[in-house]
Amino acid sequence: MSRKKKFSGSRPSLRRPPYIRLMKVAKIWAADVYRDGGSYGFCFDSDDGNWYELFLGTRAFEIPTAQESHFPPVIFLESVNDKKPVRHLSWEEAMDFVAPLRFNNERFKELVSIIERSGKSV
């Protein structure tokens, strides 16, 4: 009969840290609604030298009876199309993130409005 080895090392935590610092927005350079039926996003340069996209995916086709018109925000490294999410935000975190931001663009204003309504469309 073989003996099982005891685990001798640290186990990775399954819980997220209570607060992970969000990157600082240096410059917003694009905001738009996507042709998938209503997803929104905006692209920005960060203080860490990378660019990111904050993305609000539409629920128009996935969950037609959902109270929210959009899924909670996700920040992607570079484009959402690159499929490299770096942070899933709660609606409250997203409100804090966009509150100080300014960008003269109608789609950006609509995106902020959706975040302020916790995912409900304007």
PDB file of C-alpha atoms in Angstrom:
ATOM      1  CA  MET A   1       0.000   0.000   0.000  1.00  0.00           C
ATOM      2  CA  SER A   2       1.460   3.361  -0.994  1.00  0.00           C
ATOM      3  CA  ARG A   3       1.403   6.352   1.225  1.00  0.00           C
ATOM      4  CA  LYS A   4       0.063   9.627  -0.041  1.00  0.00           C
ATOM      5  CA  LYS A   5       2.467  12.518   0.140  1.00  0.00           C
ATOM      6  CA  LYS A   6       1.439  15.436   2.271  1.00  0.00           C
ATOM      7  CA  PHE A   7       1.117  18.763   0.519  1.00  0.00           C
ATOM      8  CA  SER A   8       4.105  20.847   1.513  1.00  0.00           C
ATOM      9  CA  GLY A   9       3.662  24.321   0.203  1.00  0.00           C
ATOM     10  CA  SER A  10       1.320  27.195   0.203  1.00  0.00           C
ATOM     11  CA  ARG A  11      -2.020  26.794  -1.494  1.00  0.00           C
ATOM     12  CA  PRO A  12      -3.194  29.622  -3.702  1.00  0.00           C
ATOM     13  CA  SER A  13      -6.034  31.612  -2.260  1.00  0.00           C
ATOM     14  CA  LEU A  14      -9.367  30.964  -3.937  1.00  0.00           C
ATOM     15  CA  ARG A  15     -10.673  34.321  -2.832  1.00  0.00           C
ATOM     16  CA  ARG A  16      -9.905  37.595  -4.505  1.00  0.00           C
ATOM     17  CA  PRO A  17      -8.234  40.280  -2.457  1.00  0.00           C
ATOM     18  CA  PRO A  18     -10.870  42.672  -1.119  1.00  0.00           C
ATOM     19  CA  TYR A  19      -9.498  45.503  -3.232  1.00  0.00           C
ATOM     20  CA  ILE A  20      -7.322  45.397  -6.316  1.00  0.00           C
ATOM     21  CA  ARG A  21      -6.144  48.789  -7.485  1.00  0.00           C
ATOM     22  CA  LEU A  22      -7.691  49.719 -10.789  1.00  0.00           C
ATOM     23  CA  MET A  23      -5.449  51.232 -13.403  1.00  0.00           C
ATOM     24  CA  LYS A  24      -5.568  55.006 -13.772  1.00  0.00           C
ATOM     25  CA  VAL A  25      -7.033  56.381 -16.983  1.00  0.00           C
ATOM     26  CA  ALA A  26      -4.535  58.668 -18.694  1.00  0.00           C
ATOM     27  CA  LYS A  27      -6.546  59.334 -21.870  1.00  0.00           C
ATOM     28  CA  ILE A  28      -9.817  58.057 -23.352  1.00  0.00           C
ATOM     29  CA  TRP A  29      -9.531  57.839 -27.120  1.00  0.00           C
ATOM     30  CA  ALA A  30     -12.652  55.982 -28.296  1.00  0.00           C
ATOM     31  CA  ALA A  31     -16.182  55.129 -27.157  1.00  0.00           C
ATOM     32  CA  ASP A  32     -18.898  53.439 -29.163  1.00  0.00           C
ATOM     33  CA  VAL A  33     -21.880  51.113 -29.280  1.00  0.00           C
ATOM     34  CA  TYR A  34     -21.192  47.809 -31.028  1.00  0.00           C
ATOM     35  CA  ARG A  35     -23.076  46.182 -33.865  1.00  0.00           C
ATOM     36  CA  ASP A  36     -23.959  43.111 -31.803  1.00  0.00           C
ATOM     37  CA  GLY A  37     -27.216  44.663 -30.688  1.00  0.00           C
ATOM     38  CA  GLY A  38     -26.180  47.154 -28.052  1.00  0.00           C
ATOM     39  CA  SER A  39     -22.891  46.425 -26.261  1.00  0.00           C
ATOM     40  CA  TYR A  40     -20.885  49.512 -25.291  1.00  0.00           C
ATOM     41  CA  GLY A  41     -17.222  50.124 -24.662  1.00  0.00           C
ATOM     42  CA  PHE A  42     -14.551  52.736 -24.370  1.00  0.00           C
ATOM     43  CA  CYS A  43     -10.814  52.475 -24.943  1.00  0.00           C
ATOM     44  CA  PHE A  44      -8.226  54.264 -22.864  1.00  0.00           C
ATOM     45  CA  ASP A  45      -4.521  54.600 -22.280  1.00  0.00           C
ATOM     46  CA  SER A  46      -3.442  53.875 -18.731  1.00  0.00           C
ATOM     47  CA  ASP A  47      -0.733  55.128 -16.418  1.00  0.00           C
ATOM     48  CA  ASP A  48       0.867  51.663 -16.587  1.00  0.00           C
ATOM     49  CA  GLY A  49       1.754  52.077 -20.299  1.00  0.00           C
ATOM     50  CA  ASN A  50      -0.957  49.742 -21.618  1.00  0.00           C
ATOM     51  CA  TRP A  51      -4.289  50.416 -23.240  1.00  0.00           C
ATOM     52  CA  TYR A  52      -7.543  48.859 -22.097  1.00  0.00           C
ATOM     53  CA  GLU A  53     -11.197  48.615 -23.021  1.00  0.00           C
ATOM     54  CA  LEU A  54     -14.046  48.828 -20.541  1.00  0.00           C
ATOM     55  CA  PHE A  55     -16.823  46.710 -22.036  1.00  0.00           C
ATOM     56  CA  LEU A  56     -20.539  46.430 -21.255  1.00  0.00           C
ATOM     57  CA  GLY A  57     -21.934  43.374 -23.028  1.00  0.00           C
ATOM     58  CA  THR A  58     -25.572  43.468 -24.070  1.00  0.00           C
ATOM     59  CA  ARG A  59     -28.113  41.040 -22.637  1.00  0.00           C
ATOM     60  CA  ALA A  60     -30.484  41.641 -25.559  1.00  0.00           C
ATOM     61  CA  PHE A  61     -30.164  38.102 -26.912  1.00  0.00           C
ATOM     62  CA  GLU A  62     -28.775  36.059 -24.012  1.00  0.00           C
ATOM     63  CA  ILE A  63     -31.390  36.839 -21.354  1.00  0.00           C
ATOM     64  CA  PRO A  64     -34.365  38.673 -22.888  1.00  0.00           C
ATOM     65  CA  THR A  65     -36.268  38.873 -19.599  1.00  0.00           C
ATOM     66  CA  ALA A  66     -33.341  40.159 -17.517  1.00  0.00           C
ATOM     67  CA  GLN A  67     -33.873  43.271 -15.430  1.00  0.00           C
ATOM     68  CA  GLU A  68     -30.512  44.579 -16.592  1.00  0.00           C
ATOM     69  CA  SER A  69     -29.977  45.418 -20.248  1.00  0.00           C
ATOM     70  CA  HIS A  70     -26.211  44.848 -19.915  1.00  0.00           C
ATOM     71  CA  PHE A  71     -23.826  42.502 -18.147  1.00  0.00           C
ATOM     72  CA  PRO A  72     -21.580  44.040 -15.470  1.00  0.00           C
ATOM     73  CA  PRO A  73     -18.487  45.783 -16.868  1.00  0.00           C
ATOM     74  CA  VAL A  74     -15.262  43.995 -17.684  1.00  0.00           C
ATOM     75  CA  ILE A  75     -11.929  45.672 -18.344  1.00  0.00           C
ATOM     76  CA  PHE A  76      -9.891  43.981 -21.067  1.00  0.00           C
ATOM     77  CA  LEU A  77      -6.219  44.405 -21.843  1.00  0.00           C
ATOM     78  CA  GLU A  78      -6.351  46.092 -25.218  1.00  0.00           C
ATOM     79  CA  SER A  79      -9.532  45.142 -27.084  1.00  0.00           C
ATOM     80  CA  VAL A  80     -12.434  42.975 -25.934  1.00  0.00           C
ATOM     81  CA  ASN A  81     -11.733  41.040 -29.139  1.00  0.00           C
ATOM     82  CA  ASP A  82      -8.333  39.999 -27.747  1.00  0.00           C
ATOM     83  CA  LYS A  83     -10.177  38.109 -24.967  1.00  0.00           C
ATOM     84  CA  LYS A  84      -7.766  39.112 -22.191  1.00  0.00           C
ATOM     85  CA  PRO A  85      -9.951  40.233 -19.267  1.00  0.00           C
ATOM     86  CA  VAL A  86      -8.026  41.821 -16.433  1.00  0.00           C
ATOM     87  CA  ARG A  87     -10.871  42.799 -14.102  1.00  0.00           C
ATOM     88  CA  HIS A  88     -14.587  42.110 -13.693  1.00  0.00           C
ATOM     89  CA  LEU A  89     -16.221  45.095 -12.006  1.00  0.00           C
ATOM     90  CA  SER A  90     -19.300  45.327  -9.856  1.00  0.00           C
ATOM     91  CA  TRP A  91     -21.697  48.114 -10.775  1.00  0.00           C
ATOM     92  CA  GLU A  92     -20.491  50.061  -7.715  1.00  0.00           C
ATOM     93  CA  GLU A  93     -16.833  49.704  -8.710  1.00  0.00           C
ATOM     94  CA  ALA A  94     -17.698  50.789 -12.255  1.00  0.00           C
ATOM     95  CA  MET A  95     -19.509  53.882 -10.953  1.00  0.00           C
ATOM     96  CA  ASP A  96     -16.415  54.846  -8.944  1.00  0.00           C
ATOM     97  CA  PHE A  97     -14.181  54.151 -11.944  1.00  0.00           C
ATOM     98  CA  VAL A  98     -16.093  56.331 -14.455  1.00  0.00           C
ATOM     99  CA  ALA A  99     -17.163  59.109 -12.047  1.00  0.00           C
ATOM    100  CA  PRO A 100     -14.065  61.317 -12.536  1.00  0.00           C
ATOM    101  CA  LEU A 101     -13.775  60.638 -16.283  1.00  0.00           C
ATOM    102  CA  ARG A 102     -14.721  63.126 -19.002  1.00  0.00           C
ATOM    103  CA  PHE A 103     -14.929  62.455 -22.735  1.00  0.00           C
ATOM    104  CA  ASN A 104     -16.936  64.559 -25.186  1.00  0.00           C
ATOM    105  CA  ASN A 105     -18.763  61.722 -26.945  1.00  0.00           C
ATOM    106  CA  GLU A 106     -22.463  60.775 -26.952  1.00  0.00           C
ATOM    107  CA  ARG A 107     -21.782  57.032 -26.745  1.00  0.00           C
ATOM    108  CA  PHE A 108     -19.539  57.567 -23.729  1.00  0.00           C
ATOM    109  CA  LYS A 109     -22.329  59.525 -22.020  1.00  0.00           C
ATOM    110  CA  GLU A 110     -24.786  56.682 -22.763  1.00  0.00           C
ATOM    111  CA  LEU A 111     -22.321  54.120 -21.360  1.00  0.00           C
ATOM    112  CA  VAL A 112     -21.890  56.140 -18.163  1.00  0.00           C
ATOM    113  CA  SER A 113     -25.672  56.442 -17.872  1.00  0.00           C
ATOM    114  CA  ILE A 114     -26.061  52.648 -18.118  1.00  0.00           C
ATOM    115  CA  ILE A 115     -23.416  52.191 -15.406  1.00  0.00           C
ATOM    116  CA  GLU A 116     -25.140  54.760 -13.191  1.00  0.00           C
ATOM    117  CA  ARG A 117     -28.377  52.766 -13.597  1.00  0.00           C
ATOM    118  CA  SER A 118     -26.582  49.500 -12.680  1.00  0.00           C
ATOM    119  CA  GLY A 119     -27.002  47.977 -16.106  1.00  0.00           C
ATOM    120  CA  LYS A 120     -30.378  49.283 -17.109  1.00  0.00           C
ATOM    121  CA  SER A 121     -30.519  50.922 -20.515  1.00  0.00           C
ATOM    122  CA  VAL A 122     -31.370  54.599 -20.957  1.00  0.00           C
TER     123      VAL A 122
END
